[in-house]
mmCIF file of C-alpha atoms in Angstrom:
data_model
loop_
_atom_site.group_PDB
_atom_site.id
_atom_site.type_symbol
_atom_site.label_atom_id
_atom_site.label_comp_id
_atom_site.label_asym_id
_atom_site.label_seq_id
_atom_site.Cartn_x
_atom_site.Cartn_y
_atom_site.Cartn_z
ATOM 1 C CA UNK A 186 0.000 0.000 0.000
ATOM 2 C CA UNK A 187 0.927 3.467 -0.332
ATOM 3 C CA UNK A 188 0.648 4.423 3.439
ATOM 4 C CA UNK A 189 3.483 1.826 3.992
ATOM 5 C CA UNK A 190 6.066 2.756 1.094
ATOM 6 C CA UNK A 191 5.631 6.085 2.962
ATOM 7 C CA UNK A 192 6.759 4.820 6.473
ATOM 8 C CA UNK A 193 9.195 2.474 5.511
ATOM 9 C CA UNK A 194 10.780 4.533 2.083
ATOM 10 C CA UNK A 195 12.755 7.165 5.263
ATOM 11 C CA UNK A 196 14.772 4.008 5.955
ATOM 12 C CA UNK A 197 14.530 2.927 2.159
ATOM 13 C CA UNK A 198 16.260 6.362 0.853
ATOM 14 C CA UNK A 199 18.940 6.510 3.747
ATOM 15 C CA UNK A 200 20.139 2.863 2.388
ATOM 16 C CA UNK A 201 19.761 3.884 -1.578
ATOM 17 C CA UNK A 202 21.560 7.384 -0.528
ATOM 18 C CA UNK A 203 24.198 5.082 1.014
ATOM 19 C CA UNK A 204 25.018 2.850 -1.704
ATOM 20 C CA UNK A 205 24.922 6.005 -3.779
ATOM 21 C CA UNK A 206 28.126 6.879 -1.723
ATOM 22 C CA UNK A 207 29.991 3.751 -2.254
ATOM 23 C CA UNK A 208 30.110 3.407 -5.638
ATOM 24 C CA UNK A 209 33.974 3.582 -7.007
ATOM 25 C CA UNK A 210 34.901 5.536 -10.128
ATOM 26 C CA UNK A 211 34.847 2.907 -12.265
ATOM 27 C CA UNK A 212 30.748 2.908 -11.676
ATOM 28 C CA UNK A 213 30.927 -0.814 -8.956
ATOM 29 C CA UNK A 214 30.452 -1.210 -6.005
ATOM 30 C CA UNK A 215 33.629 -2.030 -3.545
ATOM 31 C CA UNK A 216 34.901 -6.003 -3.529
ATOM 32 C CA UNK A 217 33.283 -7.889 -0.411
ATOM 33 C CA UNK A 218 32.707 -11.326 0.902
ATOM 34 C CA UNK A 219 28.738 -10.691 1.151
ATOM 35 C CA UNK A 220 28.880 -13.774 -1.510
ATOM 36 C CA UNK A 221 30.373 -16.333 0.393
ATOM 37 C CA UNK A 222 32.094 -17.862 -1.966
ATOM 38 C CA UNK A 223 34.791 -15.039 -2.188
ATOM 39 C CA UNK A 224 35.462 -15.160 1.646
ATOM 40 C CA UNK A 225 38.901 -15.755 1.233
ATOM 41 C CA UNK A 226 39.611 -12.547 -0.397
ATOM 42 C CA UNK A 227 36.943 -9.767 -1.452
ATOM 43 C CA UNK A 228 36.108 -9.743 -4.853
ATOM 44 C CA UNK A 229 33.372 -7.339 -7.152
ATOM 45 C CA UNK A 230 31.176 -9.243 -7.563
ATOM 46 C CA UNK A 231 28.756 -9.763 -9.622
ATOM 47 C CA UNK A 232 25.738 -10.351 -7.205
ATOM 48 C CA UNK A 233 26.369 -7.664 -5.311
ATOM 49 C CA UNK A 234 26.006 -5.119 -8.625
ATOM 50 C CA UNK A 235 22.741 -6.634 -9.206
ATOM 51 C CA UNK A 236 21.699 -6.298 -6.043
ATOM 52 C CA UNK A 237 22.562 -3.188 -6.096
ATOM 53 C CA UNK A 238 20.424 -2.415 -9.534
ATOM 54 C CA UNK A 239 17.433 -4.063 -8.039
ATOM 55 C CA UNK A 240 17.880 -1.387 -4.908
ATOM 56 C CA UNK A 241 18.731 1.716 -7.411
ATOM 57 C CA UNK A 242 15.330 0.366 -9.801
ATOM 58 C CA UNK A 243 13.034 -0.065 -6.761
ATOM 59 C CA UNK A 244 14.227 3.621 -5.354
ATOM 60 C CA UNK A 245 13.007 5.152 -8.649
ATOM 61 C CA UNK A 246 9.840 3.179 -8.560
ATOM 62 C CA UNK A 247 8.934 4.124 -5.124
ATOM 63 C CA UNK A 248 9.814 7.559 -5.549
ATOM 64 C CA UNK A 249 7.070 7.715 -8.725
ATOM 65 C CA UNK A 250 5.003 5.907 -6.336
ATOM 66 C CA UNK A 251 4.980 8.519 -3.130
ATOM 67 C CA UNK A 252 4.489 11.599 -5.583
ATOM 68 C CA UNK A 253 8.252 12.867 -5.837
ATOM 69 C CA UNK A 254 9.115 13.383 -9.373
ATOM 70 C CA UNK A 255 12.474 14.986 -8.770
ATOM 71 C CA UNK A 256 13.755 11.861 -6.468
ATOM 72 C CA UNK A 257 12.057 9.322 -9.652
ATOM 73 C CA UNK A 258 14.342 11.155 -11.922
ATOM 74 C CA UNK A 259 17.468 11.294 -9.799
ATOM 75 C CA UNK A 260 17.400 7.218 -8.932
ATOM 76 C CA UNK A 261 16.461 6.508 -12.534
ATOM 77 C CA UNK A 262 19.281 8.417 -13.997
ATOM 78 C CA UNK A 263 21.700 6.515 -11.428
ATOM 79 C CA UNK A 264 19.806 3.007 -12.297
ATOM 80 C CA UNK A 265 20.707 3.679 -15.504
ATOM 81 C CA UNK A 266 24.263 4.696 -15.606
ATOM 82 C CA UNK A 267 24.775 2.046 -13.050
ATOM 83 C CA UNK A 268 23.225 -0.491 -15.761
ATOM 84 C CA UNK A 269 25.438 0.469 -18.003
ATOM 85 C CA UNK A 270 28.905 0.564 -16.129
ATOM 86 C CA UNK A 271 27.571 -3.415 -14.894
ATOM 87 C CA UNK A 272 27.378 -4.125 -18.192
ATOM 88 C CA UNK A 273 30.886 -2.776 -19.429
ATOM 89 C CA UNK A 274 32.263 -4.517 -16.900
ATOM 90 C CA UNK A 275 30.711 -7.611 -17.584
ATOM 91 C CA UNK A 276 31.421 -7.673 -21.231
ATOM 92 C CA UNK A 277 35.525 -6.753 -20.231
ATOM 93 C CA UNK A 278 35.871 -9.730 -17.845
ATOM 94 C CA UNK A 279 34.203 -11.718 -20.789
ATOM 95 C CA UNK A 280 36.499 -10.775 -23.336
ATOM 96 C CA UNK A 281 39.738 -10.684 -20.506
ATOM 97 C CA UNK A 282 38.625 -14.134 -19.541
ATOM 98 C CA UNK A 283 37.850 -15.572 -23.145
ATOM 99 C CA UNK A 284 34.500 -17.013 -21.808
ATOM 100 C CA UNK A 285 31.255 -16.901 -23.556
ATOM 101 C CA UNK A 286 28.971 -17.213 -20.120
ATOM 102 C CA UNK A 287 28.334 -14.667 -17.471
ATOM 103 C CA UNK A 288 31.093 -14.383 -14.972
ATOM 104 C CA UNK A 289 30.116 -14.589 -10.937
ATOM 105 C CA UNK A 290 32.905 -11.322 -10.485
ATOM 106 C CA UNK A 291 35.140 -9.001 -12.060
ATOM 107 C CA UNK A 292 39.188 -10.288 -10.892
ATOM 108 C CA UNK A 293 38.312 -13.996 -11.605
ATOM 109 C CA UNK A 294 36.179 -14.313 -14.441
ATOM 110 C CA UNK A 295 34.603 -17.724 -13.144
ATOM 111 C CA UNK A 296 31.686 -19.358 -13.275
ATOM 112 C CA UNK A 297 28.808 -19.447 -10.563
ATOM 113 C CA UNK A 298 25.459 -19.819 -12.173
ATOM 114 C CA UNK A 299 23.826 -19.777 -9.511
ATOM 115 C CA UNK A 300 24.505 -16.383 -8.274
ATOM 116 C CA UNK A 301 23.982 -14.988 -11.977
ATOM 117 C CA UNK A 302 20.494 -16.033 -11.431
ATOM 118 C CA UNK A 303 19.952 -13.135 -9.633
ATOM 119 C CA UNK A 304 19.749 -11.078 -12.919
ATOM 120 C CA UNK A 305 16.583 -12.445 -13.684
ATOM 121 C CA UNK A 306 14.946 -13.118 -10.670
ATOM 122 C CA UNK A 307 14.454 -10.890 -8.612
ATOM 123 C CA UNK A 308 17.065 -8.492 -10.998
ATOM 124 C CA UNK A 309 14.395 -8.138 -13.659
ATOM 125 C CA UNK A 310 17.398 -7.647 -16.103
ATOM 126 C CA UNK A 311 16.554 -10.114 -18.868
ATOM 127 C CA UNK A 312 15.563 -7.372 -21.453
ATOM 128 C CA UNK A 313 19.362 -5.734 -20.821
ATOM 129 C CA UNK A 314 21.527 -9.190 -20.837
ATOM 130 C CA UNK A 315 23.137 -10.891 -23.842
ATOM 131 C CA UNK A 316 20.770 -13.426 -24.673
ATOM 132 C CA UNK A 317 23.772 -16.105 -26.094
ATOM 133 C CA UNK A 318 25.737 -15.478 -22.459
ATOM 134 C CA UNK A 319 22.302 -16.043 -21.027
ATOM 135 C CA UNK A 320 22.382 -19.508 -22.881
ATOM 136 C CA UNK A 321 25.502 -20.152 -22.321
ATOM 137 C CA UNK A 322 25.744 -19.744 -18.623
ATOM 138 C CA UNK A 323 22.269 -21.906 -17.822
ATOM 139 C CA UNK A 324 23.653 -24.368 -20.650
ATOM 140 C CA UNK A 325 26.728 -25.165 -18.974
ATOM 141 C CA UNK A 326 24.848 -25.328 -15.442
ATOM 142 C CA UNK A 327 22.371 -27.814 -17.379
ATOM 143 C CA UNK A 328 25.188 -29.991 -18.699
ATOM 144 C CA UNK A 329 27.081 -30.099 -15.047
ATOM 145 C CA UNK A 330 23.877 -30.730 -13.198
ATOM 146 C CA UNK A 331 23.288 -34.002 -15.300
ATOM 147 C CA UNK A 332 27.105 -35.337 -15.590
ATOM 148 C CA UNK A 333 26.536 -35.141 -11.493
ATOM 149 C CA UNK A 334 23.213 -36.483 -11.465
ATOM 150 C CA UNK A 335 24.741 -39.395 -13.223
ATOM 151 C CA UNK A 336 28.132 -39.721 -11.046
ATOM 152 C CA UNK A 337 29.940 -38.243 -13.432
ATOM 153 C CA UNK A 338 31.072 -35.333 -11.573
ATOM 154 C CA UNK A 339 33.885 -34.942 -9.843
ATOM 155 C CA UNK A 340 31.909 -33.442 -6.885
ATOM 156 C CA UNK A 341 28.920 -35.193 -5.340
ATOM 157 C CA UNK A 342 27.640 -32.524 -3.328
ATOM 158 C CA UNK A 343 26.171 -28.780 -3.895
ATOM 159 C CA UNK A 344 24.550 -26.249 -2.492
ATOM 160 C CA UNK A 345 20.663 -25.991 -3.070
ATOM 161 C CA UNK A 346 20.872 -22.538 -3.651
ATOM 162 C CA UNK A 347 20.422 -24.006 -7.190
ATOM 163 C CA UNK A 348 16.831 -24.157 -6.805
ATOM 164 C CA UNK A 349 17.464 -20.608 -7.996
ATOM 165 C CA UNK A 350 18.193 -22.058 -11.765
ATOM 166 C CA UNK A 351 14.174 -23.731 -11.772
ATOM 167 C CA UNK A 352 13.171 -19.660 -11.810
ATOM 168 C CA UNK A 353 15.941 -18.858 -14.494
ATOM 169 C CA UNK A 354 14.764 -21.484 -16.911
ATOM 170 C CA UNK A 355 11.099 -20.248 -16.706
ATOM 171 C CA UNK A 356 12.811 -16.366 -17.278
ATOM 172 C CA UNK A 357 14.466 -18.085 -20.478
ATOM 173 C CA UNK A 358 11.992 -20.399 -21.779
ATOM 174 C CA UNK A 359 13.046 -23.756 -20.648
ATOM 175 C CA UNK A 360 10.075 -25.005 -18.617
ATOM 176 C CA UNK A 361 11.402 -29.003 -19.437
ATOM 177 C CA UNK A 362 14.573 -28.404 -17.723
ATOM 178 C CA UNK A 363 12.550 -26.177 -14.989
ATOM 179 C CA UNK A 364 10.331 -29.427 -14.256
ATOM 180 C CA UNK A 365 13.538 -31.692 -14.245
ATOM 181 C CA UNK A 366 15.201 -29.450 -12.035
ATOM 182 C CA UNK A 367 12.060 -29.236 -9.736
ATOM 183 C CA UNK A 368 11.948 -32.934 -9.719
ATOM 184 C CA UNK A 369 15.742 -33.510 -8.572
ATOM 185 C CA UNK A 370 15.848 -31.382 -5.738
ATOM 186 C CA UNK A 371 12.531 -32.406 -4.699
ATOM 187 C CA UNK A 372 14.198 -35.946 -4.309
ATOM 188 C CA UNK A 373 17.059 -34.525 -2.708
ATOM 189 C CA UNK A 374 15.274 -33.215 0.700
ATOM 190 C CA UNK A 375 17.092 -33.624 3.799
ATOM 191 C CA UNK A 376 15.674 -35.529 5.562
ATOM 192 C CA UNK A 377 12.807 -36.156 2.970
ATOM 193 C CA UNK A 378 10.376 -36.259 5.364
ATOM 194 C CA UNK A 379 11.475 -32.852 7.103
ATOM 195 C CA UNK A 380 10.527 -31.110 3.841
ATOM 196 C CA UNK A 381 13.089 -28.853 3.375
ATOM 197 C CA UNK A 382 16.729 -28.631 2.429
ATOM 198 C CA UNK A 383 19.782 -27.894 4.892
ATOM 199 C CA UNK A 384 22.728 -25.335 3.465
ATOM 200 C CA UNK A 385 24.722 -28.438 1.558
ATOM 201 C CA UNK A 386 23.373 -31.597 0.027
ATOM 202 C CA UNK A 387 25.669 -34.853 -0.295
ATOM 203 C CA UNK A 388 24.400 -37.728 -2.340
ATOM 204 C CA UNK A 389 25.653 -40.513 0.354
ATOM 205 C CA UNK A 390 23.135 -39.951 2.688
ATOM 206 C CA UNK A 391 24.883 -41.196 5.626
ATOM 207 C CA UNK A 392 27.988 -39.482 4.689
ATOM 208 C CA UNK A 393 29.333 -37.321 8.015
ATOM 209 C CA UNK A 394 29.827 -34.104 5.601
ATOM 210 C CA UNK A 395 29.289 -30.640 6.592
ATOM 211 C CA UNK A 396 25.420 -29.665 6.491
ATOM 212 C CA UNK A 397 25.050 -26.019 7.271
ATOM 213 C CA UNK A 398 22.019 -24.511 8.372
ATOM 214 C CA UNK A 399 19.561 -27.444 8.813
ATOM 215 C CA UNK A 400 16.337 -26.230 7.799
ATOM 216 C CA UNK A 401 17.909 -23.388 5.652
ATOM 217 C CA UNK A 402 15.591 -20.719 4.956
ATOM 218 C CA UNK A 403 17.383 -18.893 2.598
ATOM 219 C CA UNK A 404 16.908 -22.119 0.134
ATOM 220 C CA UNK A 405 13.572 -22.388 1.249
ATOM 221 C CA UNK A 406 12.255 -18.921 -0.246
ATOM 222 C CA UNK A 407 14.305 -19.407 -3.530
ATOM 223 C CA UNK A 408 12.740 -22.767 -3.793
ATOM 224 C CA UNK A 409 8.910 -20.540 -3.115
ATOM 225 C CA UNK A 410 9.804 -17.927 -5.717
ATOM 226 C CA UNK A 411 11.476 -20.402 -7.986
ATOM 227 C CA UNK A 412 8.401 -22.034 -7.928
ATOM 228 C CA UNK A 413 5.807 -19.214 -8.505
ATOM 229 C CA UNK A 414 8.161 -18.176 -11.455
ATOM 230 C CA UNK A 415 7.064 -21.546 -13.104
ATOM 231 C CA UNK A 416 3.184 -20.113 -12.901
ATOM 232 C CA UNK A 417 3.756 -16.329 -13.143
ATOM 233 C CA UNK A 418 6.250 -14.044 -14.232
ATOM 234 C CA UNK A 419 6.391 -10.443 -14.005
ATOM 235 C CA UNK A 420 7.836 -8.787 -17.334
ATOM 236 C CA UNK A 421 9.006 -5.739 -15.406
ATOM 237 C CA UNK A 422 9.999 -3.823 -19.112
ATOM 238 C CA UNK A 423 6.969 -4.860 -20.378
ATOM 239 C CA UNK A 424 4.516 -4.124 -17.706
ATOM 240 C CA UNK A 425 2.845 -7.735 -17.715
ATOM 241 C CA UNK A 426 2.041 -10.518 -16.103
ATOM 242 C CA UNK A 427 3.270 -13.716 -18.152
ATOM 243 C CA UNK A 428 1.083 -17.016 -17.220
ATOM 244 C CA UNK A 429 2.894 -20.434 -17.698
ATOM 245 C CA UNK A 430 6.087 -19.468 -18.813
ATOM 246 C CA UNK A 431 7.996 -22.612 -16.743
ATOM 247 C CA UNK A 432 5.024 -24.705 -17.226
ATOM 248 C CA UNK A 433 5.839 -27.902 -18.869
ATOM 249 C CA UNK A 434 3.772 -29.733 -21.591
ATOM 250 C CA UNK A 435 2.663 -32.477 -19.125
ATOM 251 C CA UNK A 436 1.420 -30.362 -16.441
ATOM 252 C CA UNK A 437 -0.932 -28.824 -19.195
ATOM 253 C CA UNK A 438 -2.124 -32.173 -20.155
ATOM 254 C CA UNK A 439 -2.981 -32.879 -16.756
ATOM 255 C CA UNK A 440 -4.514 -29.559 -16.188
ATOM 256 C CA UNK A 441 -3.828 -27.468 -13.303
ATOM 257 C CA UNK A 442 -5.175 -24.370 -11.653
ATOM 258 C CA UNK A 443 -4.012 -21.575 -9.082
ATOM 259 C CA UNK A 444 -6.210 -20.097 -6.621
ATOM 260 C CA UNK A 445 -5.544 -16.644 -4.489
ATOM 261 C CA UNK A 446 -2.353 -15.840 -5.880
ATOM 262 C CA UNK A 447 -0.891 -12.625 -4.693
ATOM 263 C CA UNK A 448 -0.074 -10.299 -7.631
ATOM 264 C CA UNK A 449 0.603 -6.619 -7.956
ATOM 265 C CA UNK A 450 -3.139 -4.947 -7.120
ATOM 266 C CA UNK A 451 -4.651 -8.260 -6.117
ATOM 267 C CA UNK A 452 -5.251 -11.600 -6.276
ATOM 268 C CA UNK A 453 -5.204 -13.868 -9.722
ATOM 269 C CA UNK A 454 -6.748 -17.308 -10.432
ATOM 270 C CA UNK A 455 -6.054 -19.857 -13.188
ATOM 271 C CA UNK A 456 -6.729 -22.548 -14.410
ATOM 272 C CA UNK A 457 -4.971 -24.512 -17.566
ATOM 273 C CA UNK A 458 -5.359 -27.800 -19.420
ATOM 274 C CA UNK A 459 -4.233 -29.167 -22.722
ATOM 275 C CA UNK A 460 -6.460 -31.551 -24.783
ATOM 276 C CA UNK A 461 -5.114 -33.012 -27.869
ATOM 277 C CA UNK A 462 -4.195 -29.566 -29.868
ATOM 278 C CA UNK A 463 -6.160 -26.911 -28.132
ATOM 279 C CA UNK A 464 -5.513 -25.436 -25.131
ATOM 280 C CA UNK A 465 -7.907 -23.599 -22.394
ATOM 281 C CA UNK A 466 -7.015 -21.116 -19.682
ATOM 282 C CA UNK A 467 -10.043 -19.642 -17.459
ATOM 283 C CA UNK A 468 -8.521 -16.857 -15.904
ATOM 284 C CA UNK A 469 -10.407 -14.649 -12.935
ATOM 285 C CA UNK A 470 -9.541 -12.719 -9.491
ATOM 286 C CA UNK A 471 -9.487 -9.405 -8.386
ATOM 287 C CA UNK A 472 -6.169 -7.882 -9.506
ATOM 288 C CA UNK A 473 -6.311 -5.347 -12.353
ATOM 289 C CA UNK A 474 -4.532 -6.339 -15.793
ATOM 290 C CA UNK A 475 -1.236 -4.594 -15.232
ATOM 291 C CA UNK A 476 -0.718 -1.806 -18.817
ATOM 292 C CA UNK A 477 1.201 -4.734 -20.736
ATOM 293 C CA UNK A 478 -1.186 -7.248 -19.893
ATOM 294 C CA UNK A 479 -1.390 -10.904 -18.929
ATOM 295 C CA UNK A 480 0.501 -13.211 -21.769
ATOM 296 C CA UNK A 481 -0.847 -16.332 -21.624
ATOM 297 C CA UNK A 482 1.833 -18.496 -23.494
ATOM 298 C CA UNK A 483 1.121 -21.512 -26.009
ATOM 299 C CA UNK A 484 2.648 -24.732 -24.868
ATOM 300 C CA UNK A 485 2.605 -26.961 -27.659
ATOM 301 C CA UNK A 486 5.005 -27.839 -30.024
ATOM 302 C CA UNK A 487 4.280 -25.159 -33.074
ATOM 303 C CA UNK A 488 2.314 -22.209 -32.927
ATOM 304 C CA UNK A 489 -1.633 -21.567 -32.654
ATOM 305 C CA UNK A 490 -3.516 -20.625 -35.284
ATOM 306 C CA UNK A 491 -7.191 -19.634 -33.637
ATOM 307 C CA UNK A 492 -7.925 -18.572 -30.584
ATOM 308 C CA UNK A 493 -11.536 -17.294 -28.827
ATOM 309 C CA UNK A 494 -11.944 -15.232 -25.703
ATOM 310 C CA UNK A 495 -14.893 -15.626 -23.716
ATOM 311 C CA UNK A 496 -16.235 -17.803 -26.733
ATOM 312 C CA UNK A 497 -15.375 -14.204 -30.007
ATOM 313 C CA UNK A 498 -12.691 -15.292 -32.577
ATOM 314 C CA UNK A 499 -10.321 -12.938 -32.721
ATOM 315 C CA UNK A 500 -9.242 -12.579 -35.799
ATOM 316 C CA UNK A 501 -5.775 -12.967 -37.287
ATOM 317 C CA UNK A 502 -4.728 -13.684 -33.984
ATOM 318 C CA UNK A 503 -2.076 -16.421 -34.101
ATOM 319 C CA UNK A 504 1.229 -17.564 -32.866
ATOM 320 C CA UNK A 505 3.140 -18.368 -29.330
ATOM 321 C CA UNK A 506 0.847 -16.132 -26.600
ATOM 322 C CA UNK A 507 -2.056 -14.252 -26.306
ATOM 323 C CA UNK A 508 -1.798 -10.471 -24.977
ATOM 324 C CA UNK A 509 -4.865 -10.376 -22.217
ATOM 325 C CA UNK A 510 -6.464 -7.036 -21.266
ATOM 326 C CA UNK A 511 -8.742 -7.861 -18.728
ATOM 327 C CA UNK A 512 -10.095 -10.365 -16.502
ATOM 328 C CA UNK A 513 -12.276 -12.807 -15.626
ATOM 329 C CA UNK A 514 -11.960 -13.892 -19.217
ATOM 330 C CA UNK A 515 -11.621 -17.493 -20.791
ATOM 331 C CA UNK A 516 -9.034 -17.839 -23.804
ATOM 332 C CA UNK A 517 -9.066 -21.160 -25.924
ATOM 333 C CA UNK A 518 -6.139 -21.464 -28.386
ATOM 334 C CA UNK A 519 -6.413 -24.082 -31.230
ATOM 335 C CA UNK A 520 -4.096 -25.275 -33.827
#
C-alpha cells in the first residue's frame, strides 16, 4: 500500500543514498565477501552489482510511487548509468577471460550460475543481458547438473541454492529443464520427510559431511519464488504478467489451476489444461490487468492458429501467446 512505502521509504532512501556513496569511479560497487564464496579474499562481484540495480530500480519506482518526481528522476538516472557501467564490466571480464557465459565477479572471471540467477529473478534484467551469455551460462549449469546427477562429476555434493536455476529457466523459456530441475531437488530433501533442504546436500546420505544450516531458509524462499516463477512471471519492461512461462507440456495435459495468488493490485486465479491440440485457460480474481497485460503463453510444439476469448474469434490472432487485457476472461487457443 501506499501508506506503507511512505513509512518504511525514510529508511529505504537513507540505504539507496548510502550505496549512492559507495560506488567507485569505475561505476561498482567495492569487492566484499557478502557472496560467500569469495570469503577468502573480497572480490566485485557480480551479485552484489545486481543487487545493487534491483535497490537503485526499486528507489526510482517508489519515488514515482509517493508523488516525488524529482527523487524518480534522480534514482532513474543513477539506475541507468549504473546499468550500463555493470554491463561494461561484464562484457571486459568476458572478453579478458575468453569465456562466452556470465562471470560470478570481475578479478576472476569464473563461473557461478547460480549467483547470476539473480539477474533475472528478482534483478528483472533479462531485457538488458546478452541473450547467447544467457544460454551459455544456464547451458553449462544444465550440462554439469546431469554429468553429477549421473556420477559423473567430480563433486557429489552442492549447495541448493540451485533451486534458484528452476526460476531462471522459466525467465528463459526452458520449462522441461525447470520441471527436471524441480523434480531432482525435490528428491534430494534432507531428511525427505522434514521437507526442506539444509545449506549443503551430499548424495551418500549417511555421509558425516558438513550440512550447514539445517532447515535453511534462505533455500527455502528461492525454492517458493522459484516455484511461482514456473506459474507467473512479471515482465518488469513490459509491464505484464506472463502465465505459464515454466510450465511444462505435461502439467498442461494434466490440467492445473491456481487459486488466491498474490499479484501486484490483487489476487489472480487460473486454471490450464491441454487436450489433444487446443488449449484452455479460465482466468479470474481481483487484480487489475497490469498496462502490458497478462501473456498467456502456447505450450505446444508449433504455434496456434485460432484462438476465442470468452467464446469471439479474434481474428488474425495467431502464434506463441495471447496479450490479455482484462479479466475474468476465458481464452481457448487451437491449432
Amino acid at each position: 500500500s501506499r501508506a506503507r512505502k511512505a513509512r518504511l521509504w525514510p529508511q529505504g532512501r537513507r540505504a539507496a543514498d548510502y550505496l549512492e556513496s559507495i560506488l567507485e569511479k569505475d561505476g561498482m560497487v567495492p569487492a566484499s565477501i557478502s557472496h560467500e564464496g569469495y570469503s577468502a579474499k573480497p572480490m566485485h562481484s557480480y551479485w552484489d552489482g545486481f543487487w545493487t540495480l534491483r535497490g537503485f530500480k526499486d528507489a526510482a519506482w517508489i519515488c514515482a510511487e509517493l508523488g516525488d518526481p524529482a527523487s524518480a528522476r534522480h534514482f532513474a538516472a543513477l539506475r541507468d548509468r549504473f546499468r550500463a557501467d555493470l554491463l561494461t564490466s561484464l562484457r571486459a571480464t568476458m572478453e579478458r577471460g575468453r569465456i562466452a557465459w556470465l562471470p560470478g565477479c570481475a578479478e576472476l572471471a569464473d563461473f557461478d550460475a547460480t549467483s547470476t540467477t539473480v539477474a533475472l529473478l528478482p534483478g528483472g534484467e533479462l531485457p538488458f543481458l546478452p541473450r547467447p551469455a544467457l544460454e551459455a551460462t544456464f547451458g553449462e549449469f544444465w550440462r554439469q547438473f546431469q554429468e553429477r546427477r549421473k556420477g559423473g562429476a567430480p563433486e557429489d555434493r552442492y549447495t541448493p541454492y540451485e533451486t534458484r536455476i528452476i526460476g531462471a529457466c522459466a525467465h528463459l523459456g526452458w520449462p522441461d529443464r525447470a520441471r527436471d530441475l524441480l523434480a531432482a531437488y525435490l528428491e534430494d530433501r534432507r531428511p525427505l520427510a522434514w521437507n526442506q533442504w539444509p545449506e549443503v546436500v551430499q548424495r551418500g546420505l549417511r555421509s558425516p559431511v558438513f550440512l550447514g544450516d539445517l532447515p535453511h531458509a534462505w533455500v527455502g524462499s528461492d525454492y517458493i519464488r522459484s516455484l511461482l516463477a514456473l506459474l507467473v512471471l512479471e515482465r518488469e519492461e513490459a509491464g505484464a504478467l506472463e502465465l505459464g512461462a515454466g510450465v511444462p507440456e505435461a502439467w498442461f495435459r494434466s490440467g492445473f489451476s491456481l487459486a488466491g495468488l498474490r499479484v501486484p493490485g490483487g489476487e489472480l486465479g487460473d486454471s490450464a489444461r491441454a487436450e489433444g491440440a487446443r488449449v484452455t485457460y479460465v482466468l479470474s480474481g481481483t487484480a487489475p490487468c497490469p498496462p502490458g497485460g497478462i501473456l498467456l503463453r502456447w505450450p505446444l510444439a508449433g504455434a496456434f492458429r485460432r484462438a476465442r476469448i470468452d467464446g469471439k474469434v479474434m481474428e488474425g490472432l495467431s502464434g506463441t501467446s495471447v496479450t490479455l487485457r482484462r479479466i475474468p476472461a476465458t481464452v481457448v487457443m487451437e491449432q
